Tab-separated table of C-alpha atoms in Angstrom:
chain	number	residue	atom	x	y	z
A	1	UNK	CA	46.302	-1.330	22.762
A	2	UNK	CA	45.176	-4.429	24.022
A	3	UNK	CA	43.299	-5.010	21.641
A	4	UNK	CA	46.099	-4.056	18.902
A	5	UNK	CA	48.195	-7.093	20.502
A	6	UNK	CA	45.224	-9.063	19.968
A	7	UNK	CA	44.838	-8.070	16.515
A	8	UNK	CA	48.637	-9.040	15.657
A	9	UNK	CA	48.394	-12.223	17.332
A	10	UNK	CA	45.908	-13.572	15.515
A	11	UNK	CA	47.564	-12.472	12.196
A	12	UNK	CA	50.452	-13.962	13.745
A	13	UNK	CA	49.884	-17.248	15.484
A	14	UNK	CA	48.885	-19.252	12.131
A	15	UNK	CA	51.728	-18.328	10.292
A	16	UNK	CA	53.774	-18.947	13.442
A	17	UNK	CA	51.953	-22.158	13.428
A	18	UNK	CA	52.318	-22.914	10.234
A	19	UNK	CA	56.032	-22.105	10.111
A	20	UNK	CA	57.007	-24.590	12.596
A	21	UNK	CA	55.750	-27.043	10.098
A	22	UNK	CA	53.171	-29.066	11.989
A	23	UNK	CA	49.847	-29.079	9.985
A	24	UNK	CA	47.988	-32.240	10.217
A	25	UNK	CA	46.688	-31.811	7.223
A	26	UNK	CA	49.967	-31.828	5.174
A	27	UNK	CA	51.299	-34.543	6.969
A	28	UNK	CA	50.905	-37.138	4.400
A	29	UNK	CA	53.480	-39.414	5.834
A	30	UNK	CA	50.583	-40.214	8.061
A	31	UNK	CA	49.138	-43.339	6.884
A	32	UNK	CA	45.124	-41.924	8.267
A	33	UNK	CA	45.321	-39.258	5.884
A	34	UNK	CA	44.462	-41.693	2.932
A	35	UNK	CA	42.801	-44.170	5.039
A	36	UNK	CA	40.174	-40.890	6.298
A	37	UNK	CA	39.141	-40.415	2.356
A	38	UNK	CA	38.547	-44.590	1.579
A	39	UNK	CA	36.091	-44.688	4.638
A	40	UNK	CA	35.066	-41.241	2.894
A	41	UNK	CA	34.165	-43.280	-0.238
A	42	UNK	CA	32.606	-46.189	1.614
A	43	UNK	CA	30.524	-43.468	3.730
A	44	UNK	CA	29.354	-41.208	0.218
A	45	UNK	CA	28.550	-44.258	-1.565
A	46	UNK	CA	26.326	-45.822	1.079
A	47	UNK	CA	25.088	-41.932	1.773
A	48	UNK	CA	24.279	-41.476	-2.047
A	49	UNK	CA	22.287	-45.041	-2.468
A	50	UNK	CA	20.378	-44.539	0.554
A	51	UNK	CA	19.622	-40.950	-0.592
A	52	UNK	CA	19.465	-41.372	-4.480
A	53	UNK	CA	17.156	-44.933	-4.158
A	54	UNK	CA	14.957	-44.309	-0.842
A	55	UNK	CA	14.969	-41.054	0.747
A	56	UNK	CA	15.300	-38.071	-2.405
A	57	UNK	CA	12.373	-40.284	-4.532
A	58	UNK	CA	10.294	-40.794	-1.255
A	59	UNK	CA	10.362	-37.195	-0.929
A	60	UNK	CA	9.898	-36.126	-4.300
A	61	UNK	CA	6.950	-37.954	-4.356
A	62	UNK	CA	5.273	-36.515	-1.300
A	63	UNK	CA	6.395	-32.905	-3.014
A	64	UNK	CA	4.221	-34.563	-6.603
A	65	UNK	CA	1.515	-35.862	-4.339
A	66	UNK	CA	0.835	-32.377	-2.722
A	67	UNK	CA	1.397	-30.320	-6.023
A	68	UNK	CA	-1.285	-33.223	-7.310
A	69	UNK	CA	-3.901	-32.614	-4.422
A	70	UNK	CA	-3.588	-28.955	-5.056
A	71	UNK	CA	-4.162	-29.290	-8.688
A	72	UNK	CA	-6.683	-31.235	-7.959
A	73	UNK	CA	-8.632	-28.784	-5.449
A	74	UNK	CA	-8.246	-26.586	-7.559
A	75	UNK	CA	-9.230	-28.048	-10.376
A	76	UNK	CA	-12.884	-29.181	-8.765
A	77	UNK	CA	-12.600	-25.313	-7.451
A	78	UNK	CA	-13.105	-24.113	-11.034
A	79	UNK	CA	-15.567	-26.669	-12.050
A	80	UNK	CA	-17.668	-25.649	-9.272
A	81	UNK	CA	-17.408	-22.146	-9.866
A	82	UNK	CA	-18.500	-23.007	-13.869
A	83	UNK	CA	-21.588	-25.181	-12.166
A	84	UNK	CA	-22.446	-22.266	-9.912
A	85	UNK	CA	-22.252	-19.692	-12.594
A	86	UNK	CA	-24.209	-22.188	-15.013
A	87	UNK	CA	-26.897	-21.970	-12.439
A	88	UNK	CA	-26.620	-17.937	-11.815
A	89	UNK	CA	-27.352	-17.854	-15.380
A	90	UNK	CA	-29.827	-20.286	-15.663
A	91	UNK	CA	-31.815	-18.574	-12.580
A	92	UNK	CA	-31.526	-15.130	-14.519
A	93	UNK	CA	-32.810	-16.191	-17.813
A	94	UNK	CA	-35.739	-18.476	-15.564
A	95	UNK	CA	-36.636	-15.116	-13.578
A	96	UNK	CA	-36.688	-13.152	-17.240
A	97	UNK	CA	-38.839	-15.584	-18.929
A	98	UNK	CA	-41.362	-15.811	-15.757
A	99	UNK	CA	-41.504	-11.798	-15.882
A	100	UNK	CA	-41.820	-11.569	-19.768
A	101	UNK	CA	-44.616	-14.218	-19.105
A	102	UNK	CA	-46.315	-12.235	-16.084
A	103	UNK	CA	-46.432	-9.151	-18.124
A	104	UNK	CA	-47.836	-10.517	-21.426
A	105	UNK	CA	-50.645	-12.244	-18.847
A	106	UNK	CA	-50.940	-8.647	-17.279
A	107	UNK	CA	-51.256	-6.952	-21.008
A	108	UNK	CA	-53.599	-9.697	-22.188
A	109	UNK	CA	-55.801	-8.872	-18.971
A	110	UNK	CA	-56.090	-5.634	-19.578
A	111	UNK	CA	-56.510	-5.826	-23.128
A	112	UNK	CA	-59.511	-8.155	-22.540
A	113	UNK	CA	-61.087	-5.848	-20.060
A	114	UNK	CA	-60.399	-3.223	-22.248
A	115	UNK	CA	-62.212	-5.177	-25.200
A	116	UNK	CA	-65.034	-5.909	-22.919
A	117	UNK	CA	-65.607	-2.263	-21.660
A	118	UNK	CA	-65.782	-1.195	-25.184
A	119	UNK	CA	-68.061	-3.808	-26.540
A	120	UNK	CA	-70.622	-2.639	-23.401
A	121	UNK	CA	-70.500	0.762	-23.898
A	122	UNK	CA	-71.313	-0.119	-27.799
A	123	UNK	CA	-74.133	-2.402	-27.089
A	124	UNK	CA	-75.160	0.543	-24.574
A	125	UNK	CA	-74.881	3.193	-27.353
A	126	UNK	CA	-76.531	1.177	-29.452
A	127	UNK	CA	-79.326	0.929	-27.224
A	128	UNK	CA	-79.623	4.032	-26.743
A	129	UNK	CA	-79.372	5.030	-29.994
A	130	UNK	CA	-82.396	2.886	-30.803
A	131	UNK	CA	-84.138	4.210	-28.117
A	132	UNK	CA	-83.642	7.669	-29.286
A	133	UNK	CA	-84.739	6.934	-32.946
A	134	UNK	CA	-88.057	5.099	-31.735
A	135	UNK	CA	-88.709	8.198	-29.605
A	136	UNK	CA	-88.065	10.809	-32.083
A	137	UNK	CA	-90.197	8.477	-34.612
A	138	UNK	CA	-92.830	8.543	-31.691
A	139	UNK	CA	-92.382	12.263	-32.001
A	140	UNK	CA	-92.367	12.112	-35.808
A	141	UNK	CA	-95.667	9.990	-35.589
A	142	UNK	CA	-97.124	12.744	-33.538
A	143	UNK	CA	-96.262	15.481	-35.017
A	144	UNK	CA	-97.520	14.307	-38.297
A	145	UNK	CA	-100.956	12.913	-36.903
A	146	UNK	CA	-101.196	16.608	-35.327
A	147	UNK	CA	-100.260	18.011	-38.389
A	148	UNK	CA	-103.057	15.992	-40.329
A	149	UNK	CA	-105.357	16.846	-37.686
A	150	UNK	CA	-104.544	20.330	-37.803
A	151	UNK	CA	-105.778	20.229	-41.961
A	152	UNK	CA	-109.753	19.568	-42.052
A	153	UNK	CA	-109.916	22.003	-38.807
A	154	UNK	CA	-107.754	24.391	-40.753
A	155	UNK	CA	-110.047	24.351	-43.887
A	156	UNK	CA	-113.258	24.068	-41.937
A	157	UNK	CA	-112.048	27.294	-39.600
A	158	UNK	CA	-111.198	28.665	-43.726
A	159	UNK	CA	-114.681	27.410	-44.970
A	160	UNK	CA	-116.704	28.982	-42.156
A	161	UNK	CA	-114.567	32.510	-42.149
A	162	UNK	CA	-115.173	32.747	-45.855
A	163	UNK	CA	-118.855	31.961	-45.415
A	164	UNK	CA	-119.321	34.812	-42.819
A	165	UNK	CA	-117.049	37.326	-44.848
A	166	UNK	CA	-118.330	36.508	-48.378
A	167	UNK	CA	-121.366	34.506	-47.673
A	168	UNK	CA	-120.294	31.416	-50.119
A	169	UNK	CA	-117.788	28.924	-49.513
A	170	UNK	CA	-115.705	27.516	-51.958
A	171	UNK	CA	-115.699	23.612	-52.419
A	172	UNK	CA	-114.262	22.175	-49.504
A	173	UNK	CA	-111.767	19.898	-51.466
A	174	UNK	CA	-110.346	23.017	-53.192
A	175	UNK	CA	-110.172	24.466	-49.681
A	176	UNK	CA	-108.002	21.815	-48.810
A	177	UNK	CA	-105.708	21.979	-51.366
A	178	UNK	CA	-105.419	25.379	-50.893
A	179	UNK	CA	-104.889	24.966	-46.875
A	180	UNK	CA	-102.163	21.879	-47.573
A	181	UNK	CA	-100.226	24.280	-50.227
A	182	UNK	CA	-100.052	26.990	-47.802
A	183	UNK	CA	-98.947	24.448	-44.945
A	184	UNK	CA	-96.138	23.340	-47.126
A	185	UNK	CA	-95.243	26.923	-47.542
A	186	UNK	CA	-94.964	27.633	-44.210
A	187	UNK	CA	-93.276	24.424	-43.667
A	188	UNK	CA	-90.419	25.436	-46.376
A	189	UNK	CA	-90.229	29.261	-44.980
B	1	UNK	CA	56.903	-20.011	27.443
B	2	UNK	CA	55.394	-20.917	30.259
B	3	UNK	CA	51.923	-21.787	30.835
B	4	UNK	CA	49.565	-22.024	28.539
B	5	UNK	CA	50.900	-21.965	24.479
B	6	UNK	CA	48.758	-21.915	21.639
B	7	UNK	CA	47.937	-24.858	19.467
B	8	UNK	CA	45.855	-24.094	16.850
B	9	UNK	CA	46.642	-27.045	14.728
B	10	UNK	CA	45.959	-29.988	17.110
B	11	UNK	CA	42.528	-30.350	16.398
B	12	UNK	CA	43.213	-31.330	12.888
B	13	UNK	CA	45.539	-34.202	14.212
B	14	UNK	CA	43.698	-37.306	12.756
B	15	UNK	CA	43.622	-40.224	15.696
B	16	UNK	CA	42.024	-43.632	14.913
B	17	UNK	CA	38.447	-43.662	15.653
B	18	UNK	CA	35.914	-46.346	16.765
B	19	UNK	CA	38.092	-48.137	19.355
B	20	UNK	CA	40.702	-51.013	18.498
B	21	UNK	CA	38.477	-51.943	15.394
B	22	UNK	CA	39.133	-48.754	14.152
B	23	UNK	CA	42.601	-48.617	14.872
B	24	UNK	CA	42.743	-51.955	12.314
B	25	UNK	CA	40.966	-50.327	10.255
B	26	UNK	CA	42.091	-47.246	9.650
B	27	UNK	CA	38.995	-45.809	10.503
B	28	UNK	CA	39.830	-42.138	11.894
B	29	UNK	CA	38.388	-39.656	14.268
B	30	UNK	CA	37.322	-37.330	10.462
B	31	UNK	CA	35.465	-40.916	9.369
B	32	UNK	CA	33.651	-40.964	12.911
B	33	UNK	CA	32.016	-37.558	12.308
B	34	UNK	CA	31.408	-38.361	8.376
B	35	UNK	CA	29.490	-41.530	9.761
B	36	UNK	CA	28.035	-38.772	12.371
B	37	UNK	CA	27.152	-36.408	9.080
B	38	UNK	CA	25.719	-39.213	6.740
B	39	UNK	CA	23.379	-40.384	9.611
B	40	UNK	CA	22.398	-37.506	10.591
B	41	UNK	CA	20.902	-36.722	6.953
B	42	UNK	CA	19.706	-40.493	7.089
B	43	UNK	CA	17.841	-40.118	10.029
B	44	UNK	CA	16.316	-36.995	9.167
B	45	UNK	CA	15.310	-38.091	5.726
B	46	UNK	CA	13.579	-41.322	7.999
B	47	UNK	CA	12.289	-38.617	10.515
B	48	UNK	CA	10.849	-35.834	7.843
B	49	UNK	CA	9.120	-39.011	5.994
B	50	UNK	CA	7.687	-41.011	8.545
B	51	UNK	CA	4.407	-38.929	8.427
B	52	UNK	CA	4.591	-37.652	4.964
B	53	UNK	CA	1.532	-35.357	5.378
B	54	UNK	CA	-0.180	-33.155	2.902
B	55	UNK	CA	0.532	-30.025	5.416
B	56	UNK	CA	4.119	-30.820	6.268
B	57	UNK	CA	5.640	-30.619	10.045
B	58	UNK	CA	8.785	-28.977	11.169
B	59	UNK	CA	11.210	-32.196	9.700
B	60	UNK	CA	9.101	-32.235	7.017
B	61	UNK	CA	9.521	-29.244	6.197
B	62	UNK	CA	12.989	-29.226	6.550
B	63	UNK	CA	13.856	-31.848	4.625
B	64	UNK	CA	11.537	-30.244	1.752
B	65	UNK	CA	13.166	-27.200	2.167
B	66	UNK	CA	16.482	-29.154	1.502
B	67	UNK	CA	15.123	-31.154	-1.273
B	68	UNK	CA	13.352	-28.332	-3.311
B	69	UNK	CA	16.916	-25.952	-2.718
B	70	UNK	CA	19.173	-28.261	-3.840
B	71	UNK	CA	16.506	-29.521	-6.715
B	72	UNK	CA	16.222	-25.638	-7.840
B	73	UNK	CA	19.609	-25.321	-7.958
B	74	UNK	CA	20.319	-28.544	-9.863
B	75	UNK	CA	17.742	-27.631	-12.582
B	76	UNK	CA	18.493	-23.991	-12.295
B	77	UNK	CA	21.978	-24.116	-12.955
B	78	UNK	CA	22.347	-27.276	-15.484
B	79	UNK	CA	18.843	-26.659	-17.008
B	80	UNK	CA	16.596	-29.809	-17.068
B	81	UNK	CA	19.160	-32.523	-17.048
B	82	UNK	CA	20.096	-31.253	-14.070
B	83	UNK	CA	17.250	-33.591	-12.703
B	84	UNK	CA	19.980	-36.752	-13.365
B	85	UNK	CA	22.397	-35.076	-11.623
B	86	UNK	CA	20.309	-34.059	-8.626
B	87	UNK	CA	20.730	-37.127	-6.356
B	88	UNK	CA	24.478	-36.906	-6.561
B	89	UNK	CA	25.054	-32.597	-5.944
B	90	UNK	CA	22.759	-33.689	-2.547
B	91	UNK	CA	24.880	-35.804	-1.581
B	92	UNK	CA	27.828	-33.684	-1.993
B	93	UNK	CA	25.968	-30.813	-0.379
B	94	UNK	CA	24.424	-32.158	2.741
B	95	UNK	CA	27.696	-34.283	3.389
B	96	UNK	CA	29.883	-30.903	3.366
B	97	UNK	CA	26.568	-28.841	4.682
B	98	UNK	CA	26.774	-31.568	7.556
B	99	UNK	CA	30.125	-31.667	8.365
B	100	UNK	CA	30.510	-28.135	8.233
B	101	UNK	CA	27.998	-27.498	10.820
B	102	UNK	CA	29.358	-30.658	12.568
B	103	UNK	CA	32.583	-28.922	13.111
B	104	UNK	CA	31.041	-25.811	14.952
B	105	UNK	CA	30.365	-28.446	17.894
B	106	UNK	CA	32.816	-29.175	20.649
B	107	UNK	CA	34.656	-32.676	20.327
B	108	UNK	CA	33.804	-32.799	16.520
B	109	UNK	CA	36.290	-33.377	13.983
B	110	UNK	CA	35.457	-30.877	11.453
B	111	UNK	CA	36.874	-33.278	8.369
B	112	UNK	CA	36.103	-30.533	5.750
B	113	UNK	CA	39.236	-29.128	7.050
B	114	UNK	CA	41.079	-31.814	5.579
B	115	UNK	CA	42.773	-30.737	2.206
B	116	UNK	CA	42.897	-34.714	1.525
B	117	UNK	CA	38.993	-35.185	1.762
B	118	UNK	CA	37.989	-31.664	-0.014
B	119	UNK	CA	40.517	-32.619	-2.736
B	120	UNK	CA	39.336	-36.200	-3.071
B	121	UNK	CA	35.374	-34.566	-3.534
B	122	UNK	CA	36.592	-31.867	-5.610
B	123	UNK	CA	38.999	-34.023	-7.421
B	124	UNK	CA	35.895	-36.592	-8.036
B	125	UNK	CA	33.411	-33.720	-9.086
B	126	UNK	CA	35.859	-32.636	-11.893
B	127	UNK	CA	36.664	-35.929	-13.152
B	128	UNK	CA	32.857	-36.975	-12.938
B	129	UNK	CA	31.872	-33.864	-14.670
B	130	UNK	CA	34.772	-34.316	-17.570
B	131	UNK	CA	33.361	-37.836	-17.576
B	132	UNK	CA	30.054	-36.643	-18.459
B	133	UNK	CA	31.582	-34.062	-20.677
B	134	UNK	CA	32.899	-36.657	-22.991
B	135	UNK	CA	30.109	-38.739	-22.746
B	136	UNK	CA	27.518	-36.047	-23.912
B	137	UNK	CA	29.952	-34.665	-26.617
B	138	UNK	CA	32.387	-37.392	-27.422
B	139	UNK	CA	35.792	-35.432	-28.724
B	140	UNK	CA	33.600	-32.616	-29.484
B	141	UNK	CA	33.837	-32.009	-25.829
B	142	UNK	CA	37.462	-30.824	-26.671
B	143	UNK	CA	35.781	-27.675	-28.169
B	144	UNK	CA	34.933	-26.492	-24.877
B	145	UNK	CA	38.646	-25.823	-25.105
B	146	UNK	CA	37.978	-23.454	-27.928
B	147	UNK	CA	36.989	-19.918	-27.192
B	148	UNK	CA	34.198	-18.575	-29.714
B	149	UNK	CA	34.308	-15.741	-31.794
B	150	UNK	CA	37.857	-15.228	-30.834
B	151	UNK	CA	40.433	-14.533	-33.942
B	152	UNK	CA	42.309	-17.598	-34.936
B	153	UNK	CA	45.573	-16.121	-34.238
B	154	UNK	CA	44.983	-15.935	-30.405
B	155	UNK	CA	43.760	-19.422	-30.151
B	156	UNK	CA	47.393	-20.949	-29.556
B	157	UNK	CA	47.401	-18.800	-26.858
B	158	UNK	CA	44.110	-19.050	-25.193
B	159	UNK	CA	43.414	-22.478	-25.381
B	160	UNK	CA	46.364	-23.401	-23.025
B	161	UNK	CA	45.013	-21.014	-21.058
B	162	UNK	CA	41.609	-22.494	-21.360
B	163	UNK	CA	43.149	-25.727	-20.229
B	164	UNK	CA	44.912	-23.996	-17.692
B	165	UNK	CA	41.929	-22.780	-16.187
B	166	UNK	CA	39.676	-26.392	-16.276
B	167	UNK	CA	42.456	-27.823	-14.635
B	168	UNK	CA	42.770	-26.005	-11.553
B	169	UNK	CA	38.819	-25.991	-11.034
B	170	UNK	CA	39.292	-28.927	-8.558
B	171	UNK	CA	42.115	-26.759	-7.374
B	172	UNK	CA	39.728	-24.012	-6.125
B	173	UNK	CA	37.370	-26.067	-5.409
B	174	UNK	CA	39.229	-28.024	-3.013
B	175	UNK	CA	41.713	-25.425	-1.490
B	176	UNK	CA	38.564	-22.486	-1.089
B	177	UNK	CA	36.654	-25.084	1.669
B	178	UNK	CA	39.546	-26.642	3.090
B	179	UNK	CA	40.885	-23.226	4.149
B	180	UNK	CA	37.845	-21.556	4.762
B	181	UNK	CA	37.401	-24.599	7.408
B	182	UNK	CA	40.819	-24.443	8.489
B	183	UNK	CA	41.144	-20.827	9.069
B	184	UNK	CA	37.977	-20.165	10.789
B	185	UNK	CA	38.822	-23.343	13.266
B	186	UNK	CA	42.539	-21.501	13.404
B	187	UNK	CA	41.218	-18.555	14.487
B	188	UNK	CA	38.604	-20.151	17.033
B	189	UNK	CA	41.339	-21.964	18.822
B	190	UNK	CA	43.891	-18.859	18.673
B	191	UNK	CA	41.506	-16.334	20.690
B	192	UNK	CA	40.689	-19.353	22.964
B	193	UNK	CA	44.067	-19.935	23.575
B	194	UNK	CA	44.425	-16.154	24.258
B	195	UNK	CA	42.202	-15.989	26.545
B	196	UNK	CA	44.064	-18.729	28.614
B	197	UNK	CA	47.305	-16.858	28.043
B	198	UNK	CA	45.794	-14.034	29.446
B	199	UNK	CA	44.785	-15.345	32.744
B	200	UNK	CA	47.472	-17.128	33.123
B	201	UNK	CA	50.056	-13.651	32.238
B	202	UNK	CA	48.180	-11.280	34.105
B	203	UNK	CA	45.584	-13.389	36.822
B	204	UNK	CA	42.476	-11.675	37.682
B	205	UNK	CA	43.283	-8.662	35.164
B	206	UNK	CA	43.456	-11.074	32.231
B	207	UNK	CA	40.659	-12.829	32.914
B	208	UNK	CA	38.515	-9.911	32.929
B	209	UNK	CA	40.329	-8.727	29.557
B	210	UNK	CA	39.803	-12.593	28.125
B	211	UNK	CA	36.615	-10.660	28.293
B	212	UNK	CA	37.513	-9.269	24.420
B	213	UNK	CA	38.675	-12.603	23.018
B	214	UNK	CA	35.506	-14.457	23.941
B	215	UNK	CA	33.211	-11.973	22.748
B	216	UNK	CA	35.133	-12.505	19.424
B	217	UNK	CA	34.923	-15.960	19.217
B	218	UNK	CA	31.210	-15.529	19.817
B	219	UNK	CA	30.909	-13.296	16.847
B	220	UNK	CA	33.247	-15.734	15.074
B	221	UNK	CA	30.714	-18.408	15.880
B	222	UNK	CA	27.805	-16.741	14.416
B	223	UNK	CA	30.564	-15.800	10.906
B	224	UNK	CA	31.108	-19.577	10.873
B	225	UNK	CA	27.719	-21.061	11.311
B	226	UNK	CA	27.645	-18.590	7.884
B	227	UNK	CA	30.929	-19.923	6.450
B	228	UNK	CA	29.679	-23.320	6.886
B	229	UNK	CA	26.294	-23.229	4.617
B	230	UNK	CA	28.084	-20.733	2.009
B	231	UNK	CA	31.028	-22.710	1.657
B	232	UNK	CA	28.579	-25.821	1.186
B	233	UNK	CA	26.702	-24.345	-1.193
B	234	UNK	CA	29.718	-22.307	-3.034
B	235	UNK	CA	30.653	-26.390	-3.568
B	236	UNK	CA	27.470	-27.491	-4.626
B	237	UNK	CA	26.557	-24.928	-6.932
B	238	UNK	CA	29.558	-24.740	-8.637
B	239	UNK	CA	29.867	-28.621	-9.494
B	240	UNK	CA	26.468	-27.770	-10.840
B	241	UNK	CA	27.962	-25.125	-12.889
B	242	UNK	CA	30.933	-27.418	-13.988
B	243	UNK	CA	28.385	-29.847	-14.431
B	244	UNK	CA	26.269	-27.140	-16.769
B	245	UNK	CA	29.823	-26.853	-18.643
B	246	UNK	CA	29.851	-30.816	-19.360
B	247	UNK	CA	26.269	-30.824	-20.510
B	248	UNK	CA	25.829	-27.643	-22.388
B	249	UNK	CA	29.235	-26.644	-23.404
B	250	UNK	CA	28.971	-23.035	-22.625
């Protein structure tokens, strides 16, 4: 209820106000009314010259100067991220090249052991191989002066069986012949 | 009736200000708190710059805050001529912004509460922005005055009402702050006066009901403290808007 009253008194009271006539701000017969909006003028138009020529360009140009520096920051940001990536990639391709380089030096290594293993073996099979061919031509040798020793014993053994079976001998060089042919044969069976 | 009556309307009585010089003058009690408003903004345009740091402090800040709002709204609304315009719509805004606020305080003269002084502002802003209408356009600017795409046969009728309508922008303008101000001051003063009517009706009873009044005017304080920026900025932003008209013709 009260609060009802309070309600319709404040709808009330500035019409009641008003209807008795007595706001200021109508009262133009009142010679301050004008005089409130010259002083007005003098006050906006020193306001407006202080603000327009000292205080708004002052300000804008601490808002440019900070919007500069930032640029700027970030501007030497980027080119050091550039220089540091330069340098990442530099490092990369330096790291490549020394491991291309390492393992062409490794290959080359082993390649000239390799070389050099095989060149000793060949000079040792060689070697050997000469070794072997002297020996068998040792053997050769041998075997061929036992061979020619085994001939005049062969036809002498011949000579003195036919002498004891048949009581002549035939000439010994026809003996040998006949001792060499039958060598050969026995040689080719 | 006895006691206590309430008068909502004296605070808008206008008294000469500043003493005997005043009185000559004819400098009034409004002018003293416009003088309060403009060096206000003055000193805390000298304040926020006197360090001008790369990482702002609290004035700083502030006054950058002001700056870049009323510079966003300047090139926002008018586009990028807006930029010639911006010294003057600061003005206008932090001299209503001010005295709005101003007027919250106990003992101030809130002088936006004067239908005189918002009419002479809005009266200025619409002849400025005609001004600059005719300027930009020469008699071209009349064609603002011409609807488009509208059949010829309605134009006799909507162009006086095109007229009609420029005309009473500083109407609006002026009458929407100055009662705003008024009323909000009105009401202030009425549920003051209420509560005094109150105690002095009912004694110890009414004082404890005064109880309901004052916790209104405490909300009203924190709905005017909100009145007092929007209404600056309703101002502001739409002289941009008439100035966007002048420039741009649409």
């Amino acid at each position: 209820m009260r609060r009802l009253s309070t309600a319709l008194l404040l709808a009330l009271a500035p019409s009641a106000a008003l209807a008795e006539g007595k706001m200021p701000q109508m009262d133009f017969s009142n010679p301050l009314t004008g005089d409130q909006v010259g002083w007005m003028v003098v006050i906006l138009v020193v306001l407006y010259l202080a603000l327009s020529r000292w205080g708004l360009p002052q300000v804008g140009k601490v808002l440019e100067d900070r919007a500069a520096a930032i640029a700027r920051d970030l501007a030497a940001a980027r080119a050091a991220k550039l220089e540091a990536d330069r340098a990442v990639s530099l490092l990369n391709a330096t790291l490549a090249a020394a491991r291309a380089n390492a393992q062409a030096e490794v290959a080359e290594a082993v390649a000239q052991a390799k070389a050099k293993a095989a060149a000793q073996a060949a000079e040792l099979n060689a070697r050997m191989e000469a070794k072997l061919a002297e020996a068998e031509a040792r053997i050769e040798a041998a075997r061929t002066a036992a061979l020619a020793a085994i001939k005049p014993v062969a036809a002498e053994a011949a000579q003195e069986m036919l002498r004891r079976l048949i009581g002549a001998a035939p000439p010994a060089d026809e003996l040998a012949r006949e001792v060499d042919a039958a060598l050969v044969a026995r040689k080719a069976a | 009736m006895a006691g206590p009556s309430i008068d909502a309307l004296g605070q808008f009585t206008l008294t000469p200000g500043l003493g005997p010089v005043g009185r000559a003058l004819g400098f009034t009690n409004s002018n003293e708190a416009m003088l309060a408003s403009a060096l206000i903004i003055i000193g805390l345009f000298a304040a926020g710059l006197s360090a001008r740091a790369l990482v702002p402090g609290r004035l700083q800040s502030l006054v950058e805050m002001l700056y870049e709002f009323v510079h966003n709204m300047c090139v926002d609304t008018i586009g990028e001529e807006g930029r010639r315009f911006f010294p003057l719509v600061f003005t206008i805004f932090s001299f209503i912004l001010l005295g709005n606020l101003l007027g919250l305080f106990p003992y101030f003269f809130a002088f936006t509460s004067h239908i005189a002084v918002t009419l002479a502002l809005a009266l200025f802003v619409f002849l400025f922005s005609t001004g600059v209408g005719f300027y930009t356009h020469g008699l071209g600017f009349l064609r603002f005055f011409v609807p488009a795409g509208v059949p010829g046969w309605l134009l006799p009728l909507l162009i006086p009402i095109e007229i009609i309508s420029y005309l009473s922008r500083p109407v609006s303008l002026s009458v929407r702050l100055f009662a705003n101000m008024t009323a909000g001051h009105v009401m202030w003063e009425v549920f003051a006066g209420f509560m005094l009517m109150l105690t002095a009706g009912l004694g110890v009873l009414g004082a404890i009901a005064a109880i309901i009044p004052l916790g209104l005017n405490v909300a009203l304080a924190a709905l005017e403290l909100l009145v007092a920026g929007l209404q600056a900025y309703v101002f502001a932003i739409l002289t941009c808007l008439y100035l966007h008209d002048a420039v741009h013709m649409h």
